[in-house]
PDB file of C-alpha atoms in Angstrom:
ATOM      1  CA  MET A   1      73.244  98.958 107.221  1.00  0.00           C
ATOM      2  CA  THR A   2      74.444 102.422 107.606  1.00  0.00           C
ATOM      3  CA  GLU A   3      74.652 104.745 105.088  1.00  0.00           C
ATOM      4  CA  TRP A   4      78.080 105.110 105.426  1.00  0.00           C
ATOM      5  CA  LYS A   5      78.554 101.599 105.386  1.00  0.00           C
ATOM      6  CA  LEU A   6      76.580 101.993 102.097  1.00  0.00           C
ATOM      7  CA  SER A   7      78.978 105.409 101.096  1.00  0.00           C
ATOM      8  CA  HIS A   8      81.685 103.010 101.306  1.00  0.00           C
ATOM      9  CA  ARG A   9      80.951 100.104  99.133  1.00  0.00           C
ATOM     10  CA  LEU A  10      79.901 102.679  96.607  1.00  0.00           C
ATOM     11  CA  ALA A  11      83.600 103.893  97.294  1.00  0.00           C
ATOM     12  CA  ALA A  12      85.802 101.093  97.454  1.00  0.00           C
ATOM     13  CA  LEU A  13      83.360 100.161  94.351  1.00  0.00           C
ATOM     14  CA  ARG A  14      84.176 102.609  91.830  1.00  0.00           C
ATOM     15  CA  ARG A  15      87.505 103.189  92.637  1.00  0.00           C
ATOM     16  CA  LYS A  16      88.440  99.492  92.272  1.00  0.00           C
ATOM     17  CA  LYS A  17      86.649 100.083  88.570  1.00  0.00           C
ATOM     18  CA  GLY A  18      89.414 102.492  88.320  1.00  0.00           C
ATOM     19  CA  VAL A  19      86.892 105.382  87.028  1.00  0.00           C
ATOM     20  CA  THR A  20      85.536 108.952  88.045  1.00  0.00           C
ATOM     21  CA  GLN A  21      82.550 110.275  89.587  1.00  0.00           C
ATOM     22  CA  GLU A  22      81.999 111.854  86.507  1.00  0.00           C
ATOM     23  CA  GLU A  23      82.499 109.498  84.352  1.00  0.00           C
ATOM     24  CA  LEU A  24      79.724 107.209  86.239  1.00  0.00           C
ATOM     25  CA  ALA A  25      77.680 109.390  86.350  1.00  0.00           C
ATOM     26  CA  GLY A  26      78.025 109.819  82.874  1.00  0.00           C
ATOM     27  CA  ILE A  27      76.715 106.185  82.718  1.00  0.00           C
ATOM     28  CA  LEU A  28      74.104 106.355  85.061  1.00  0.00           C
ATOM     29  CA  GLY A  29      72.485 109.344  83.877  1.00  0.00           C
ATOM     30  CA  VAL A  30      72.523 111.161  87.042  1.00  0.00           C
ATOM     31  CA  THR A  31      75.094 114.204  87.722  1.00  0.00           C
ATOM     32  CA  ASN A  32      79.001 114.664  89.330  1.00  0.00           C
ATOM     33  CA  GLN A  33      76.696 115.834  92.632  1.00  0.00           C
ATOM     34  CA  ALA A  34      75.188 113.135  93.289  1.00  0.00           C
ATOM     35  CA  VAL A  35      77.276 110.506  92.907  1.00  0.00           C
ATOM     36  CA  SER A  36      79.601 112.399  95.510  1.00  0.00           C
ATOM     37  CA  LYS A  37      76.516 112.545  98.158  1.00  0.00           C
ATOM     38  CA  TRP A  38      75.648 108.894  98.229  1.00  0.00           C
ATOM     39  CA  GLU A  39      80.025 108.488  98.758  1.00  0.00           C
ATOM     40  CA  SER A  40      79.728 110.702 101.017  1.00  0.00           C
ATOM     41  CA  GLY A  41      76.507 109.361 102.700  1.00  0.00           C
ATOM     42  CA  ALA A  42      74.465 112.302 102.334  1.00  0.00           C
ATOM     43  CA  CYS A  43      72.216 110.852 100.659  1.00  0.00           C
ATOM     44  CA  CYS A  44      71.531 107.054  99.231  1.00  0.00           C
ATOM     45  CA  PRO A  45      71.102 106.026  95.014  1.00  0.00           C
ATOM     46  CA  ASP A  46      67.427 105.202  93.990  1.00  0.00           C
ATOM     47  CA  ILE A  47      66.684 101.979  94.682  1.00  0.00           C
ATOM     48  CA  GLN A  48      66.260 101.856  90.398  1.00  0.00           C
ATOM     49  CA  LEU A  49      69.908 102.725  90.538  1.00  0.00           C
ATOM     50  CA  LEU A  50      71.229  99.958  92.566  1.00  0.00           C
ATOM     51  CA  PRO A  51      70.712  97.200  89.625  1.00  0.00           C
ATOM     52  CA  PRO A  52      72.386  99.087  87.077  1.00  0.00           C
ATOM     53  CA  LEU A  53      75.368  99.961  89.543  1.00  0.00           C
ATOM     54  CA  ALA A  54      75.625  96.237  90.637  1.00  0.00           C
ATOM     55  CA  ALA A  55      75.359  94.626  86.722  1.00  0.00           C
ATOM     56  CA  TYR A  56      78.217  98.172  86.030  1.00  0.00           C
ATOM     57  CA  TYR A  57      80.408  96.656  89.003  1.00  0.00           C
ATOM     58  CA  GLY A  58      79.800  92.875  88.075  1.00  0.00           C
ATOM     59  CA  VAL A  59      78.618  91.653  91.779  1.00  0.00           C
ATOM     60  CA  THR A  60      75.402  90.831  93.269  1.00  0.00           C
ATOM     61  CA  MET A  61      73.561  92.937  95.218  1.00  0.00           C
ATOM     62  CA  ASP A  62      74.015  91.785  98.346  1.00  0.00           C
ATOM     63  CA  ASP A  63      77.731  92.643  97.562  1.00  0.00           C
ATOM     64  CA  LEU A  64      76.288  95.590  96.620  1.00  0.00           C
ATOM     65  CA  MET A  65      74.856  96.557 100.166  1.00  0.00           C
ATOM     66  CA  GLY A  66      77.456  95.092 101.395  1.00  0.00           C
ATOM     67  CA  VAL A  67      75.472  92.156 103.480  1.00  0.00           C
ATOM     68  CA  SER A  68      79.115  89.915 102.634  1.00  0.00           C
ATOM     69  CA  SER A  69      81.625  92.381 103.474  1.00  0.00           C
ATOM     70  CA  ALA A  70      84.928  91.947 104.700  1.00  0.00           C
ATOM     71  CA  ASP A  71      83.264  94.108 108.115  1.00  0.00           C
ATOM     72  CA  THR A  72      85.403  92.381 110.031  1.00  0.00           C
ATOM     73  CA  PHE A  73      89.311  91.201 110.557  1.00  0.00           C
ATOM     74  CA  ASP A  74      88.783  88.099 110.250  1.00  0.00           C
ATOM     75  CA  SER A  75      87.316  88.614 107.119  1.00  0.00           C
ATOM     76  CA  ALA A  76      89.451  91.089 105.737  1.00  0.00           C
ATOM     77  CA  TYR A  77      92.282  88.894 106.398  1.00  0.00           C
ATOM     78  CA  ALA A  78      90.384  85.702 104.021  1.00  0.00           C
ATOM     79  CA  GLY A  79      89.622  88.124 101.901  1.00  0.00           C
ATOM     80  CA  LEU A  80      93.633  89.660 101.039  1.00  0.00           C
ATOM     81  CA  LYS A  81      94.920  86.253 101.492  1.00  0.00           C
ATOM     82  CA  GLY A  82      92.956  84.641  98.401  1.00  0.00           C
ATOM     83  CA  TYR A  83      94.202  88.180  96.595  1.00  0.00           C
ATOM     84  CA  LEU A  84      97.324  87.470  97.469  1.00  0.00           C
ATOM     85  CA  HIS A  85      97.299  84.373  96.058  1.00  0.00           C
ATOM     86  CA  LYS A  86      99.389  85.110  92.485  1.00  0.00           C
ATOM     87  CA  PRO A  87     102.620  84.000  90.694  1.00  0.00           C
ATOM     88  CA  PRO A  88     105.270  85.313  92.878  1.00  0.00           C
ATOM     89  CA  GLU A  89     106.073  87.443  90.331  1.00  0.00           C
ATOM     90  CA  GLU A  90     102.545  89.787  90.625  1.00  0.00           C
ATOM     91  CA  THR A  91     103.123  89.742  94.726  1.00  0.00           C
ATOM     92  CA  PHE A  92     104.762  92.448  95.296  1.00  0.00           C
ATOM     93  CA  SER A  93     103.193  94.839  93.062  1.00  0.00           C
ATOM     94  CA  ALA A  94      99.492  93.637  94.355  1.00  0.00           C
ATOM     95  CA  VAL A  95     101.217  94.537  98.395  1.00  0.00           C
ATOM     96  CA  TYR A  96     101.840  97.779  96.931  1.00  0.00           C
ATOM     97  CA  ARG A  97      98.691  98.745  95.794  1.00  0.00           C
ATOM     98  CA  LEU A  98      97.229  96.830  98.736  1.00  0.00           C
ATOM     99  CA  ALA A  99      99.191  99.117 101.201  1.00  0.00           C
ATOM    100  CA  LEU A 100      98.096 102.750  99.023  1.00  0.00           C
ATOM    101  CA  LEU A 101      95.072 101.845  99.371  1.00  0.00           C
ATOM    102  CA  LEU A 102      95.653 101.421 103.470  1.00  0.00           C
ATOM    103  CA  HIS A 103      97.529 104.660 103.132  1.00  0.00           C
ATOM    104  CA  GLU A 104      94.783 106.784 101.483  1.00  0.00           C
ATOM    105  CA  GLY A 105      92.175 104.763 103.831  1.00  0.00           C
ATOM    106  CA  ALA A 106      94.575 106.053 107.256  1.00  0.00           C
ATOM    107  CA  CYS A 107      94.814 109.547 105.538  1.00  0.00           C
ATOM    108  CA  THR A 108      91.224 110.437 105.126  1.00  0.00           C
ATOM    109  CA  ASP A 109      90.038 108.544 108.274  1.00  0.00           C
ATOM    110  CA  GLY A 110      88.867 105.348 106.900  1.00  0.00           C
ATOM    111  CA  TYR A 111      87.660 107.211 104.032  1.00  0.00           C
ATOM    112  CA  ARG A 112      85.307 109.944 105.966  1.00  0.00           C
ATOM    113  CA  ASP A 113      87.609 112.524 104.921  1.00  0.00           C
ATOM    114  CA  SER A 114      89.118 114.399 101.804  1.00  0.00           C
ATOM    115  CA  VAL A 115      92.478 114.865 100.035  1.00  0.00           C
ATOM    116  CA  PRO A 116      94.041 116.251  97.996  1.00  0.00           C
ATOM    117  CA  TRP A 117      94.588 114.254  95.015  1.00  0.00           C
ATOM    118  CA  ASP A 118      91.583 112.162  92.932  1.00  0.00           C
ATOM    119  CA  THR A 119      90.493 108.613  95.484  1.00  0.00           C
ATOM    120  CA  GLY A 120      88.544 107.897  91.943  1.00  0.00           C
ATOM    121  CA  ARG A 121      92.340 106.819  90.473  1.00  0.00           C
ATOM    122  CA  ASP A 122      93.198 102.979  90.199  1.00  0.00           C
ATOM    123  CA  ILE A 123      96.529 103.377  92.576  1.00  0.00           C
ATOM    124  CA  GLY A 124      99.398 101.850  92.254  1.00  0.00           C
ATOM    125  CA  LYS A 125      97.989 100.252  88.650  1.00  0.00           C
ATOM    126  CA  GLU A 126     100.352 103.145  87.317  1.00  0.00           C
ATOM    127  CA  PRO A 127     103.388 103.046  89.705  1.00  0.00           C
ATOM    128  CA  ASN A 128     105.607 105.852  88.559  1.00  0.00           C
ATOM    129  CA  ARG A 129     102.468 108.270  88.003  1.00  0.00           C
ATOM    130  CA  LEU A 130     100.527 108.206  91.438  1.00  0.00           C
ATOM    131  CA  PRO A 131      97.725 110.376  92.284  1.00  0.00           C
ATOM    132  CA  TRP A 132     100.147 112.193  94.994  1.00  0.00           C
ATOM    133  CA  GLY A 133     103.459 112.856  95.251  1.00  0.00           C
ATOM    134  CA  TYR A 134     104.119 112.621  98.409  1.00  0.00           C
ATOM    135  CA  SER A 135     101.900 112.773 101.665  1.00  0.00           C
ATOM    136  CA  ALA A 136     101.560 111.931 105.118  1.00  0.00           C
ATOM    137  CA  ARG A 137      99.227 111.812 108.259  1.00  0.00           C
ATOM    138  CA  CYS A 138     101.288 111.720 111.829  1.00  0.00           C
ATOM    139  CA  GLU A 139      98.614 111.385 114.714  1.00  0.00           C
ATOM    140  CA  PRO A 140      99.519 110.492 117.943  1.00  0.00           C
ATOM    141  CA  GLU A 141      98.094 107.033 118.037  1.00  0.00           C
ATOM    142  CA  GLY A 142     100.742 106.628 114.318  1.00  0.00           C
ATOM    143  CA  GLY A 143     101.471 107.236 111.347  1.00  0.00           C
ATOM    144  CA  THR A 144     102.023 106.929 107.905  1.00  0.00           C
ATOM    145  CA  ALA A 145     103.620 108.492 104.717  1.00  0.00           C
ATOM    146  CA  CYS A 146     104.146 107.772 101.440  1.00  0.00           C
ATOM    147  CA  ARG A 147     106.608 108.931  98.290  1.00  0.00           C
ATOM    148  CA  GLY A 148     107.054 106.839  95.362  1.00  0.00           C
ATOM    149  CA  GLY A 149     107.484 103.413  95.679  1.00  0.00           C
ATOM    150  CA  ALA A 150     108.035 103.406  99.227  1.00  0.00           C
ATOM    151  CA  VAL A 151     104.564 103.050 101.841  1.00  0.00           C
ATOM    152  CA  LEU A 152     105.571 103.329 105.590  1.00  0.00           C
ATOM    153  CA  PHE A 153     102.864 102.817 108.435  1.00  0.00           C
ATOM    154  CA  THR A 154     103.802 103.209 112.488  1.00  0.00           C
ATOM    155  CA  HIS A 155     102.144 102.462 115.340  1.00  0.00           C
ATOM    156  CA  ARG A 156     102.521 103.947 118.452  1.00  0.00           C
ATOM    157  CA  GLN A 157     101.774 101.038 120.480  1.00  0.00           C
ATOM    158  CA  HIS A 158     104.349  99.083 119.296  1.00  0.00           C
ATOM    159  CA  ASP A 159     107.020 101.073 119.785  1.00  0.00           C
ATOM    160  CA  ARG A 160     109.470 101.036 121.249  1.00  0.00           C
ATOM    161  CA  PRO A 161     113.164 103.154 122.887  1.00  0.00           C
ATOM    162  CA  ALA A 162     115.478 102.070 120.675  1.00  0.00           C
ATOM    163  CA  SER A 163     118.268 100.425 122.653  1.00  0.00           C
ATOM    164  CA  ALA A 164     122.016 102.156 123.461  1.00  0.00           C
ATOM    165  CA  ASP A 165     123.142  99.308 120.302  1.00  0.00           C
ATOM    166  CA  GLU A 166     121.186 100.055 117.773  1.00  0.00           C
ATOM    167  CA  LEU A 167     121.877 103.491 119.047  1.00  0.00           C
ATOM    168  CA  ARG A 168     125.539 103.366 118.745  1.00  0.00           C
ATOM    169  CA  ARG A 169     124.697 101.324 114.792  1.00  0.00           C
ATOM    170  CA  LEU A 170     122.658 104.556 113.599  1.00  0.00           C
ATOM    171  CA  ARG A 171     125.547 107.252 114.028  1.00  0.00           C
ATOM    172  CA  VAL A 172     127.977 105.151 112.670  1.00  0.00           C
ATOM    173  CA  LEU A 173     125.698 105.006 109.853  1.00  0.00           C
ATOM    174  CA  LEU A 174     124.255 108.391 109.709  1.00  0.00           C
ATOM    175  CA  SER A 175     127.979 109.539 110.129  1.00  0.00           C
ATOM    176  CA  GLY A 176     129.180 107.914 107.156  1.00  0.00           C
ATOM    177  CA  LEU A 177     126.039 108.750 105.147  1.00  0.00           C
ATOM    178  CA  SER A 178     127.194 112.574 106.381  1.00  0.00           C
ATOM    179  CA  ARG A 179     130.169 111.908 104.057  1.00  0.00           C
ATOM    180  CA  VAL A 180     130.972 113.846 100.702  1.00  0.00           C
ATOM    181  CA  ASN A 181     130.266 111.048  97.972  1.00  0.00           C
ATOM    182  CA  THR A 182     128.599 108.248 100.231  1.00  0.00           C
ATOM    183  CA  LEU A 183     124.753 109.310  99.478  1.00  0.00           C
ATOM    184  CA  PRO A 184     126.096 110.038  95.258  1.00  0.00           C
ATOM    185  CA  VAL A 185     127.035 106.446  95.662  1.00  0.00           C
ATOM    186  CA  LEU A 186     124.612 105.372  98.102  1.00  0.00           C
ATOM    187  CA  PHE A 187     121.938 106.294  95.524  1.00  0.00           C
ATOM    188  CA  ALA A 188     123.770 104.971  92.128  1.00  0.00           C
ATOM    189  CA  LEU A 189     124.467 101.227  93.402  1.00  0.00           C
ATOM    190  CA  GLU A 190     120.243 101.203  94.265  1.00  0.00           C
ATOM    191  CA  ALA A 191     119.758 102.385  90.399  1.00  0.00           C
ATOM    192  CA  LEU A 192     122.400  99.431  89.386  1.00  0.00           C
ATOM    193  CA  THR A 193     120.593  96.987  91.330  1.00  0.00           C
ATOM    194  CA  ALA A 194     117.196  97.097  93.125  1.00  0.00           C
ATOM    195  CA  SER A 195     115.800  95.761  89.758  1.00  0.00           C
ATOM    196  CA  ASP A 196     118.054  92.116  89.553  1.00  0.00           C
ATOM    197  CA  GLY A 197     118.347  90.550  92.459  1.00  0.00           C
ATOM    198  CA  ARG A 198     121.210  88.790  91.103  1.00  0.00           C
ATOM    199  CA  ARG A 199     123.629  92.058  90.013  1.00  0.00           C
ATOM    200  CA  TYR A 200     126.424  93.271  91.684  1.00  0.00           C
ATOM    201  CA  ALA A 201     127.961  96.204  90.444  1.00  0.00           C
ATOM    202  CA  THR A 202     132.302  97.858  89.806  1.00  0.00           C
ATOM    203  CA  ALA A 203     133.462 100.495  91.656  1.00  0.00           C
ATOM    204  CA  ALA A 204     133.736 101.952  87.728  1.00  0.00           C
ATOM    205  CA  GLU A 205     130.087 101.525  87.014  1.00  0.00           C
ATOM    206  CA  ILE A 206     128.861 103.265  90.387  1.00  0.00           C
ATOM    207  CA  GLY A 207     131.677 105.907  89.846  1.00  0.00           C
ATOM    208  CA  GLU A 208     130.120 105.597  86.272  1.00  0.00           C
ATOM    209  CA  ALA A 209     126.522 106.524  87.126  1.00  0.00           C
ATOM    210  CA  ALA A 210     127.615 109.268  90.049  1.00  0.00           C
ATOM    211  CA  SER A 211     129.851 110.785  88.367  1.00  0.00           C
ATOM    212  CA  LEU A 212     131.953 109.875  90.361  1.00  0.00           C
ATOM    213  CA  PRO A 213     136.091 108.512  90.031  1.00  0.00           C
ATOM    214  CA  GLU A 214     136.631 105.277  91.395  1.00  0.00           C
ATOM    215  CA  GLU A 215     138.886 106.179  93.848  1.00  0.00           C
ATOM    216  CA  ALA A 216     136.051 108.470  95.176  1.00  0.00           C
ATOM    217  CA  VAL A 217     133.973 105.282  95.090  1.00  0.00           C
ATOM    218  CA  ASN A 218     135.867 102.882  97.250  1.00  0.00           C
ATOM    219  CA  ASP A 219     136.017 104.980  99.764  1.00  0.00           C
ATOM    220  CA  ALA A 220     132.442 105.987 100.715  1.00  0.00           C
ATOM    221  CA  LEU A 221     132.199 101.452  99.864  1.00  0.00           C
ATOM    222  CA  HIS A 222     133.522 102.021 103.409  1.00  0.00           C
ATOM    223  CA  PHE A 223     130.893 103.575 104.962  1.00  0.00           C
ATOM    224  CA  LEU A 224     127.606 101.937 103.712  1.00  0.00           C
ATOM    225  CA  PRO A 225     126.333  98.425 104.474  1.00  0.00           C
ATOM    226  CA  VAL A 226     127.610  96.554 101.207  1.00  0.00           C
ATOM    227  CA  THR A 227     128.387  92.924 100.553  1.00  0.00           C
ATOM    228  CA  SER A 228     130.317  91.974  97.901  1.00  0.00           C
ATOM    229  CA  ARG A 229     130.756  89.094  95.018  1.00  0.00           C
ATOM    230  CA  PRO A 230     132.264  85.737  96.647  1.00  0.00           C
ATOM    231  CA  GLU A 231     134.009  85.411  93.506  1.00  0.00           C
ATOM    232  CA  GLY A 232     135.784  87.231  90.356  1.00  0.00           C
ATOM    233  CA  ALA A 233     136.467  91.222  90.316  1.00  0.00           C
ATOM    234  CA  PRO A 234     134.761  93.104  93.455  1.00  0.00           C
ATOM    235  CA  CYS A 235     131.594  93.863  92.755  1.00  0.00           C
ATOM    236  CA  TYR A 236     128.827  95.506  94.898  1.00  0.00           C
ATOM    237  CA  ARG A 237     124.729  95.132  96.568  1.00  0.00           C
ATOM    238  CA  LEU A 238     122.856  97.077  99.321  1.00  0.00           C
ATOM    239  CA  GLU A 239     123.003  94.437 102.126  1.00  0.00           C
ATOM    240  CA  GLY A 240     119.447  93.479 103.350  1.00  0.00           C
ATOM    241  CA  PRO A 241     117.352  95.704 105.000  1.00  0.00           C
ATOM    242  CA  ALA A 242     119.935  98.538 103.560  1.00  0.00           C
ATOM    243  CA  ALA A 243     118.277  98.423 100.391  1.00  0.00           C
ATOM    244  CA  LEU A 244     114.875 100.048 101.903  1.00  0.00           C
ATOM    245  CA  LEU A 245     117.406 103.430 103.084  1.00  0.00           C
ATOM    246  CA  PRO A 246     117.326 104.525  99.622  1.00  0.00           C
ATOM    247  CA  PRO A 247     113.521 104.722  99.476  1.00  0.00           C
ATOM    248  CA  LEU A 248     112.853 106.188 103.219  1.00  0.00           C
ATOM    249  CA  LEU A 249     116.091 109.164 102.337  1.00  0.00           C
ATOM    250  CA  ARG A 250     113.307 109.853  99.406  1.00  0.00           C
ATOM    251  CA  MET A 251     110.544 110.011 101.737  1.00  0.00           C
ATOM    252  CA  LEU A 252     111.731 112.455 104.448  1.00  0.00           C
ATOM    253  CA  CYS A 253     113.005 114.628 101.736  1.00  0.00           C
ATOM    254  CA  GLN A 254     109.662 116.438 101.822  1.00  0.00           C
ATOM    255  CA  PRO A 255     108.625 119.318  99.951  1.00  0.00           C
ATOM    256  CA  GLY A 256     110.190 123.034 101.130  1.00  0.00           C
ATOM    257  CA  ILE A 257     113.181 121.363 103.067  1.00  0.00           C
ATOM    258  CA  SER A 258     116.441 122.565 101.356  1.00  0.00           C
TER     259      SER A 258
END
């Protein structure tokens, strides 16, 4: 086993435990610099510290040393399937935390590089208090970006040119979004309905949330991909993949763009 693999395992176990390098150093009676060197691969822990480390993380010595670690796609795939076998209401939270970890891994080149946030935090445990606000990395092979509750990945190998029909539909969508009241209505509608898959909002409710008159709301709704409730008074929600528009648009508004 290489030192880098051991360092990767030690860093991953600490992140999973949700402790900082400083906290771990205090528990083991070593310096912060020692823990940092273990996780960077500059050196390995003293052999006498391995049993306490394994006991603290609740793993076997084999697990600690990575003998049974998920070092192939197949073993990682099997482990992820097991991890995600959760009650339905917990699935998206679990996937989101994994997506944050993958984003962090891509931004650090597989945890070889450093990042301006503390990777020692249990990322995603507090979705509204991420250890970073906006981050992105784009390379010739692909890219990833994260902001709030959205994580995006692309891979150049799987890219394809946009078709003429896709370009036409995008022109229509972007033209509608550029109208003065459309974006406030879009984000107000998302705020009213996103947390409940059965929730529809009336034009009056949207207008109150967006601080717009009902007439302006009805005009803007013509330019948004919405679906209406089939019975009763007209009520609306974003249709299908259109529900992803608000987080994607927020992601595009990176700091420094005005």
